[in-house]
mmCIF file of C-alpha atoms and ligand atoms in Angstrom:
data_model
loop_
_atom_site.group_PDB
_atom_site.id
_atom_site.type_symbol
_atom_site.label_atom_id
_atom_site.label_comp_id
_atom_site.label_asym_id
_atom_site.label_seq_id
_atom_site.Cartn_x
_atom_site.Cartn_y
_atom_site.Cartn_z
ATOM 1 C CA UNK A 1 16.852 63.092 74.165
ATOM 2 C CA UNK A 2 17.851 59.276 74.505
ATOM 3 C CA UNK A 3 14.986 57.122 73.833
ATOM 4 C CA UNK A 4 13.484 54.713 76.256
ATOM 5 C CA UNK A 5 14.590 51.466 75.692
ATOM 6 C CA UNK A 6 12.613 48.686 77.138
ATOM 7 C CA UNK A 7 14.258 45.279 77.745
ATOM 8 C CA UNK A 8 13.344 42.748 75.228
ATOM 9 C CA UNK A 9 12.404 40.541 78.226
ATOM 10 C CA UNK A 10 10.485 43.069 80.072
ATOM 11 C CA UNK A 11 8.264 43.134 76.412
ATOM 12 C CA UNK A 12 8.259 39.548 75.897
ATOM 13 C CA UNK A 13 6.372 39.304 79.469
ATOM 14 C CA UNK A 14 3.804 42.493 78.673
ATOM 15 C CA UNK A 15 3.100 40.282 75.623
ATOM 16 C CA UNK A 16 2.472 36.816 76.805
ATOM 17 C CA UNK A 17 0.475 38.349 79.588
ATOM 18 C CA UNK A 18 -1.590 40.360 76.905
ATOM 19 C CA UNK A 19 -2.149 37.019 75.237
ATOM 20 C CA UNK A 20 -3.437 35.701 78.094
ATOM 21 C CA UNK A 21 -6.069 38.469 78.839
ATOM 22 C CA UNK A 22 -7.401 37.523 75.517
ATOM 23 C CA UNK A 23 -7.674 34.259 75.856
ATOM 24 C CA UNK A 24 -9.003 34.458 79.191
ATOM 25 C CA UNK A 25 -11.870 37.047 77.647
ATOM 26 C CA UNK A 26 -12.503 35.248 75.164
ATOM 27 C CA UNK A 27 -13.079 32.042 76.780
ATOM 28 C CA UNK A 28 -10.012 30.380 74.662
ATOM 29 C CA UNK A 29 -8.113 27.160 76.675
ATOM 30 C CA UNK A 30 -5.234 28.967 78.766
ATOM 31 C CA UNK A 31 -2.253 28.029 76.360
ATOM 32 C CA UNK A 32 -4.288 27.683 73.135
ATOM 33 C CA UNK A 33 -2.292 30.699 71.473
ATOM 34 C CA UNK A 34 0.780 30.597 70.681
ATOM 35 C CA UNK A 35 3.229 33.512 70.111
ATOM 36 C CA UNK A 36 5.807 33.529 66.942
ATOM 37 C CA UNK A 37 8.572 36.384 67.569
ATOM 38 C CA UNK A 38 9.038 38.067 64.109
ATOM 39 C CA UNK A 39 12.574 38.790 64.347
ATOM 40 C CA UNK A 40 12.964 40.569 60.788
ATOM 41 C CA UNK A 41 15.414 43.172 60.681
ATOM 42 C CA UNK A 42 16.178 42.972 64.276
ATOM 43 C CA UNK A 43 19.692 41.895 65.080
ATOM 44 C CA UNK A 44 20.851 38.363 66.226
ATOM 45 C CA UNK A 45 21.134 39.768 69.919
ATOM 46 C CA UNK A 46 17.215 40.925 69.714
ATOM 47 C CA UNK A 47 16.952 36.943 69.190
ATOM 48 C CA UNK A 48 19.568 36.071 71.450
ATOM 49 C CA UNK A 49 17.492 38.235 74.516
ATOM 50 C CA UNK A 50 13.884 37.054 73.751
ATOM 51 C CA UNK A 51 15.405 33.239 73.932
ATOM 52 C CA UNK A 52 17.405 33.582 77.115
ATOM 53 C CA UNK A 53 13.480 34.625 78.697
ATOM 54 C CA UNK A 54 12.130 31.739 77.316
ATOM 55 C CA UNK A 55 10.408 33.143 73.654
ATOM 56 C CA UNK A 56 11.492 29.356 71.380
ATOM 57 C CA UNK A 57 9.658 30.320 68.131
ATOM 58 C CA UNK A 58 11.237 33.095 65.682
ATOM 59 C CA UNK A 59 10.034 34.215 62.280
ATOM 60 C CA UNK A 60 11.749 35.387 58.971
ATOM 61 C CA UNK A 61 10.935 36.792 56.021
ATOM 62 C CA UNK A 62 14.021 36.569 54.317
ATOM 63 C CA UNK A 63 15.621 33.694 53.534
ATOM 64 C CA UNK A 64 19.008 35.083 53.420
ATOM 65 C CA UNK A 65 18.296 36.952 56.618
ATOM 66 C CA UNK A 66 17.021 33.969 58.658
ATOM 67 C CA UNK A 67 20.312 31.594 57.681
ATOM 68 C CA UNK A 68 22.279 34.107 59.199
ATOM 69 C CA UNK A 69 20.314 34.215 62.479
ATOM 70 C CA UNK A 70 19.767 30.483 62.344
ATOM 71 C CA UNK A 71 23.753 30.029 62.231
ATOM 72 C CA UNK A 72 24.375 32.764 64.439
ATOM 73 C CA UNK A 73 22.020 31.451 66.943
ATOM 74 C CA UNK A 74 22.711 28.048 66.979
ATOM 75 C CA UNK A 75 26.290 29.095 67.551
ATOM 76 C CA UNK A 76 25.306 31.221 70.569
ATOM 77 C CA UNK A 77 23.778 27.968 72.132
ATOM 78 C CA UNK A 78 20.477 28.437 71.416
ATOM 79 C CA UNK A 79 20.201 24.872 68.907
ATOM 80 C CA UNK A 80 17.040 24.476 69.839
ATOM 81 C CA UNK A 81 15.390 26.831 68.473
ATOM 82 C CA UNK A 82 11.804 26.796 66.055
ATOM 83 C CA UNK A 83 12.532 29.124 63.161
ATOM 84 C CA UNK A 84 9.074 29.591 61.041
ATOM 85 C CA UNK A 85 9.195 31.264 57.409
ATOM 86 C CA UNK A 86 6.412 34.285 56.674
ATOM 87 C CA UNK A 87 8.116 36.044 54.247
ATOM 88 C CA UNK A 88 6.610 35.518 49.926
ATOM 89 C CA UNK A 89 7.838 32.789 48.275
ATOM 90 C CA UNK A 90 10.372 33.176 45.279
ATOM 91 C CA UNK A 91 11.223 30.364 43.068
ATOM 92 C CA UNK A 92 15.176 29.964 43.312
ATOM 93 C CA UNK A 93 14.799 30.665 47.168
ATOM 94 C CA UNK A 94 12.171 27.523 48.115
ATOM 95 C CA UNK A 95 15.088 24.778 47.998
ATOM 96 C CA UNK A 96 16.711 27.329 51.097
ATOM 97 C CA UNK A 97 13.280 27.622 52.916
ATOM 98 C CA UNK A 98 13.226 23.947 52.999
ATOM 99 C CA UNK A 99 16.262 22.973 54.350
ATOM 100 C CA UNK A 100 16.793 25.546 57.082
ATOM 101 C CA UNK A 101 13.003 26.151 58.521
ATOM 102 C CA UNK A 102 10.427 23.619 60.009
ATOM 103 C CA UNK A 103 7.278 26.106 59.397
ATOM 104 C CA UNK A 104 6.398 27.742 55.874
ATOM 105 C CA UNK A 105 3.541 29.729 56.397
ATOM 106 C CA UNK A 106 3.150 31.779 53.179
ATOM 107 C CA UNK A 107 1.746 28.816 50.594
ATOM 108 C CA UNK A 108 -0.152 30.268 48.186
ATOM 109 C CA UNK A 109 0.434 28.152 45.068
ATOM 110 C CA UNK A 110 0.793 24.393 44.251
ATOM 111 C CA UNK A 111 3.805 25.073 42.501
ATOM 112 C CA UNK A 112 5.306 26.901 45.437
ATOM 113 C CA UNK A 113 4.279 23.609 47.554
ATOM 114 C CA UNK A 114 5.807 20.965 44.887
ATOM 115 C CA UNK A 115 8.722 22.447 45.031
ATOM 116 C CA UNK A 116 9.527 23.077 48.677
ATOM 117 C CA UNK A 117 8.201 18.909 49.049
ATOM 118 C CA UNK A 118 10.540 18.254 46.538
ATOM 119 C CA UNK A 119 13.577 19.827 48.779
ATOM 120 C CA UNK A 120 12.635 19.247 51.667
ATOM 121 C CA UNK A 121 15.761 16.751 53.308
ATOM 122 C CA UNK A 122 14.384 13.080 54.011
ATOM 123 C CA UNK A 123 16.402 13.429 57.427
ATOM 124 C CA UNK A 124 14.125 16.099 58.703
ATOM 125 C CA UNK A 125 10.535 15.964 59.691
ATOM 126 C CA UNK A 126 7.546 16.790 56.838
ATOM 127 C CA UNK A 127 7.893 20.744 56.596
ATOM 128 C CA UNK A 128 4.673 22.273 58.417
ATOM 129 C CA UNK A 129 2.826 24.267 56.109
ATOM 130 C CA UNK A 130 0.215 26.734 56.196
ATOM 131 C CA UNK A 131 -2.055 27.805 52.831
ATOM 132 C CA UNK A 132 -2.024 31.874 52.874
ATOM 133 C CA UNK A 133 -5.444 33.306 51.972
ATOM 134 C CA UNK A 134 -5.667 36.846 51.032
ATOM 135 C CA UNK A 135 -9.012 37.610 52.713
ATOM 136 C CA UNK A 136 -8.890 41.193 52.879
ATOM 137 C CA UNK A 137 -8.971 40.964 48.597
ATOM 138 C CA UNK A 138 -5.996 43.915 48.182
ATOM 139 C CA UNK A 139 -4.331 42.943 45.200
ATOM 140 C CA UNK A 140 -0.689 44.114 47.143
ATOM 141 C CA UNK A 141 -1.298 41.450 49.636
ATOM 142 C CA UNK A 142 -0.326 37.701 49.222
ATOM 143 C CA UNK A 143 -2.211 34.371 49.183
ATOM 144 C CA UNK A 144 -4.621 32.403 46.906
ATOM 145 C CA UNK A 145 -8.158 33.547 46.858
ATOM 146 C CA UNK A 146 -10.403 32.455 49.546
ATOM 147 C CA UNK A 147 -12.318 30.154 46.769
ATOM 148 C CA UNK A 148 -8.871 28.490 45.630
ATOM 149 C CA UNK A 149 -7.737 27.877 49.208
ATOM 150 C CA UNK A 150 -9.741 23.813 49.160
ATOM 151 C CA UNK A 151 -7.961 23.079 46.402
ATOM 152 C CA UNK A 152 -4.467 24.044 47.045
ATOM 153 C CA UNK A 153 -4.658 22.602 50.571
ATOM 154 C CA UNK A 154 -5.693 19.626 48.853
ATOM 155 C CA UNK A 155 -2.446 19.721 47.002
ATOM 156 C CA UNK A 156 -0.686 20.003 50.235
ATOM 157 C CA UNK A 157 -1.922 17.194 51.953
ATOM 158 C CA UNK A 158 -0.783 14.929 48.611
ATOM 159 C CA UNK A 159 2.914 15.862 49.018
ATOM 160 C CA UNK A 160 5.185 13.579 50.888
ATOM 161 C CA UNK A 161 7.437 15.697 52.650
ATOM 162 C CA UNK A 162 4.894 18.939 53.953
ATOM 163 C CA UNK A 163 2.161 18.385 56.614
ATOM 164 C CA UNK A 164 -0.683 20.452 56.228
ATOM 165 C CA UNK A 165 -1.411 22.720 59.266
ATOM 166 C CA UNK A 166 -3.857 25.235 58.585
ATOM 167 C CA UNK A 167 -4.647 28.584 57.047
ATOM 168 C CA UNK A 168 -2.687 31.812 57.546
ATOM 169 C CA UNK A 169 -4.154 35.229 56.856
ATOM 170 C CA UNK A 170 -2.604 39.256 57.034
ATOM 171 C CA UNK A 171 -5.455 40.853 57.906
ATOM 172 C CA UNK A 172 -6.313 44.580 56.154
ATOM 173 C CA UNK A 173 -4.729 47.520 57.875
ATOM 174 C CA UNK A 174 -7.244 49.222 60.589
ATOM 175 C CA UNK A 175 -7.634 49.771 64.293
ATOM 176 C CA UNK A 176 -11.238 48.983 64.432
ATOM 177 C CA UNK A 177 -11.847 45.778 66.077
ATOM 178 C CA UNK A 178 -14.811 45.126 64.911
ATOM 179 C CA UNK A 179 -13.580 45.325 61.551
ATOM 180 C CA UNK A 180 -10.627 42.973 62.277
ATOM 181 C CA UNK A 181 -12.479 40.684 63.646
ATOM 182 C CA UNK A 182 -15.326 40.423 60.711
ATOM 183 C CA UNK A 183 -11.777 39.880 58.892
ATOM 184 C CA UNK A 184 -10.379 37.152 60.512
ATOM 185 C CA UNK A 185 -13.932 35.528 61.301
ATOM 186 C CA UNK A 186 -13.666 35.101 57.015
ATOM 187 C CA UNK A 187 -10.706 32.937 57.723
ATOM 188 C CA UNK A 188 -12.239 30.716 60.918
ATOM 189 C CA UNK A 189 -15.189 30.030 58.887
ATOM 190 C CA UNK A 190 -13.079 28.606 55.849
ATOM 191 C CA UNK A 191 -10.646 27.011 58.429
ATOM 192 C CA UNK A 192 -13.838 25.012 59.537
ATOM 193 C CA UNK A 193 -15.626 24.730 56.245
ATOM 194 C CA UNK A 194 -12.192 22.643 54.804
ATOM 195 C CA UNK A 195 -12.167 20.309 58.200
ATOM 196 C CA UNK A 196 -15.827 19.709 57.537
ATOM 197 C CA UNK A 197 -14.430 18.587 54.109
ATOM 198 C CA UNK A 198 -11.595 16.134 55.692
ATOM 199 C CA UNK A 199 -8.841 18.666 55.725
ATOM 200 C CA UNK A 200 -6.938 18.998 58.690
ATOM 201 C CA UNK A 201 -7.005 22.857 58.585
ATOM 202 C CA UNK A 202 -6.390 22.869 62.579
ATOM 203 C CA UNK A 203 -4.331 26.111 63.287
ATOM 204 C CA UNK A 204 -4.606 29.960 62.468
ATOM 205 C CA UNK A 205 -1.794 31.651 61.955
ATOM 206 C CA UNK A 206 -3.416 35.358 62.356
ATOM 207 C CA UNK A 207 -2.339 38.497 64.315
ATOM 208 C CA UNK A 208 -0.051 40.827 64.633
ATOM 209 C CA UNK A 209 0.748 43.404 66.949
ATOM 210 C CA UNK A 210 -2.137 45.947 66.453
ATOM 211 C CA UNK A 211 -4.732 42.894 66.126
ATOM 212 C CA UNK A 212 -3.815 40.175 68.426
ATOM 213 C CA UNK A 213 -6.449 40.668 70.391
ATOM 214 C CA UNK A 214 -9.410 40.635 67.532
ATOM 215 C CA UNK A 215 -7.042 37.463 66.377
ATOM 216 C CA UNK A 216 -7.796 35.291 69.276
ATOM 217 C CA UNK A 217 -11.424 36.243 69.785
ATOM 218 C CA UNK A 218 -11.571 34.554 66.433
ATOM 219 C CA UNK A 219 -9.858 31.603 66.896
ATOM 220 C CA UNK A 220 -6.208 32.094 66.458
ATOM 221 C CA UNK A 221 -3.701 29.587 67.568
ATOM 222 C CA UNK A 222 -0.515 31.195 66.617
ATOM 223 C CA UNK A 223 -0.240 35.570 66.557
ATOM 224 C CA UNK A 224 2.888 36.623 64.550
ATOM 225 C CA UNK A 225 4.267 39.821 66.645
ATOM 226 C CA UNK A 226 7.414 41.592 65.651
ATOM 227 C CA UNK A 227 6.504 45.187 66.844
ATOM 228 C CA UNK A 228 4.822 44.463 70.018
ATOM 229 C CA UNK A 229 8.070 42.712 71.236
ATOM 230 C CA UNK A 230 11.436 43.957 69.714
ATOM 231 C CA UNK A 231 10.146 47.703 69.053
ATOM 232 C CA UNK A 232 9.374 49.806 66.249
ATOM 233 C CA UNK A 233 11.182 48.723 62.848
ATOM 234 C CA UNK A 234 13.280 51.505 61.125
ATOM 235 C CA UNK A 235 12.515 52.417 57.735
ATOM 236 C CA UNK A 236 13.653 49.452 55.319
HETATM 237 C C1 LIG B 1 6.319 41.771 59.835
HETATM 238 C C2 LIG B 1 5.249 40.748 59.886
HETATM 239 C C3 LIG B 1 4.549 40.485 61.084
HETATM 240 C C4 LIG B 1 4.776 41.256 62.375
HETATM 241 O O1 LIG B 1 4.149 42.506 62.324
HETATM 242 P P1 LIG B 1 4.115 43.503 63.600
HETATM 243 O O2 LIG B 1 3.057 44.485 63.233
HETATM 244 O O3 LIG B 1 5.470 44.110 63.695
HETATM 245 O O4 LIG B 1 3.773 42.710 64.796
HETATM 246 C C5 LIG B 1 3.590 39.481 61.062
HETATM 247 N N1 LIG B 1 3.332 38.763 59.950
HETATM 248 C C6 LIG B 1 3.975 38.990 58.782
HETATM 249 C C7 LIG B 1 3.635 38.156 57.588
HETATM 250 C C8 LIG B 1 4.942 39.984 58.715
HETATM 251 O O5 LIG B 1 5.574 40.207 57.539
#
């Protein structure tokens, strides 16, 4: 049997509108959300459809991966776009990071930060950065503890060439709601314990495609959704 395909643009609209039902339930402002494609694995033309129906914000995880696309894009006419970087941070790939993306949202130590300030070009803008907090506690997931997460945005906001933007969070793997929710409630409450402390910990990078919805009922302003829109990922 062939399988179904569904247009990339056909998903991108299921999407937004399933964004909107959340917000709209959960009495968020109408536009408060934002969506980040997560484009890893998926083929330059993946990209190439989800832009041409108006998606502008792409994620990679590898840096490698995301020049590619960046070139391949920009080539394609899409210049424009914002490409965001999710993946873990490795040493002799942060001077890459910082020259080709304008969002890092996987800082989880002040090394990691000092070193993508350090590259980042003085003819771009300060490289948006979210601190990653590992809030479920598995010891397989990324991001500084949740009681190291003051100090290391700290760190950020001393840097001269990253903005602080907020926290970002993977959530552990269920489909309870209730459960992701007490999950990423852990991660609103420190977003608004560090603004109460000066830090402008403003966004929430949080949700993906199985917990978008639990996401924005707890304050989310930017869900990360790669399955949701481009289809299942094979087997890396
Ligand atoms: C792959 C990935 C996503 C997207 O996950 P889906 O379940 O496919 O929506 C989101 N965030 C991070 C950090 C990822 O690595």
């Amino acid at each position: 049997m062939t399988p179904i395909s569904i247009p990339v643009q056909d998903r991108l609209h299921a999407l937004i509108e399933r964004i909107h039902a959340a917000e709209r339930l959960h009495s968020r402002v109408p536009g408060s959300v934002r969506l980040l494609a997560v484009s890893k694995t998926r083929p330059a033309e993946d990209v190439a459809s989800a832009a041409a129906a108006g998606q502008s914000a792409f994620a990679e995880n590898y840096l490698q991966e995301g020049k590619d696309k960046i070139a391949a894009l920009a080539k394609a006419g899409y210049p424009a776009l914002e490409w965001h970087f999710i993946g873990s941070l490795q040493g002799n790939k942060l001077k890459g990071i910082a020259e080709n993306f304008a969002w890092v949202h996987s800082v989880d130590k002040e090394k990691n930060a000092r070193l993508l300030s350090a590259h980042r070009p003085s003819h771009l803008p300060p490289l948006k950065v979210f601190v990653q907090v590992n809030i479920s506690g598995e010891a397989s997931k990324s991001g500084c503890a949740p009681e190291n997460a003051e100090a290391l945005c700290r760190a950020v906001t001393t840097l001269p060439r990253l903005e602080l933007v907020g926290l970002m969070a993977i959530s552990f793997n269920t489909d309870v709601f209730s459960l992701q929710r007490a999950s990423f409630s852990e991660l609103r409450i420190l977003a608004e314990r560090l603004r109460e402390q000066g830090l402008p910990a403003n966004e929430l990078s949080m949700g993906m495609s199985q917990d978008l919805e639990a996401a924005i009922a707890e304050g989310s302003t930017w869900v990360r959704i790669g399955t949701a829109l481009f289809g299942a990922r094979g087997k890396a």
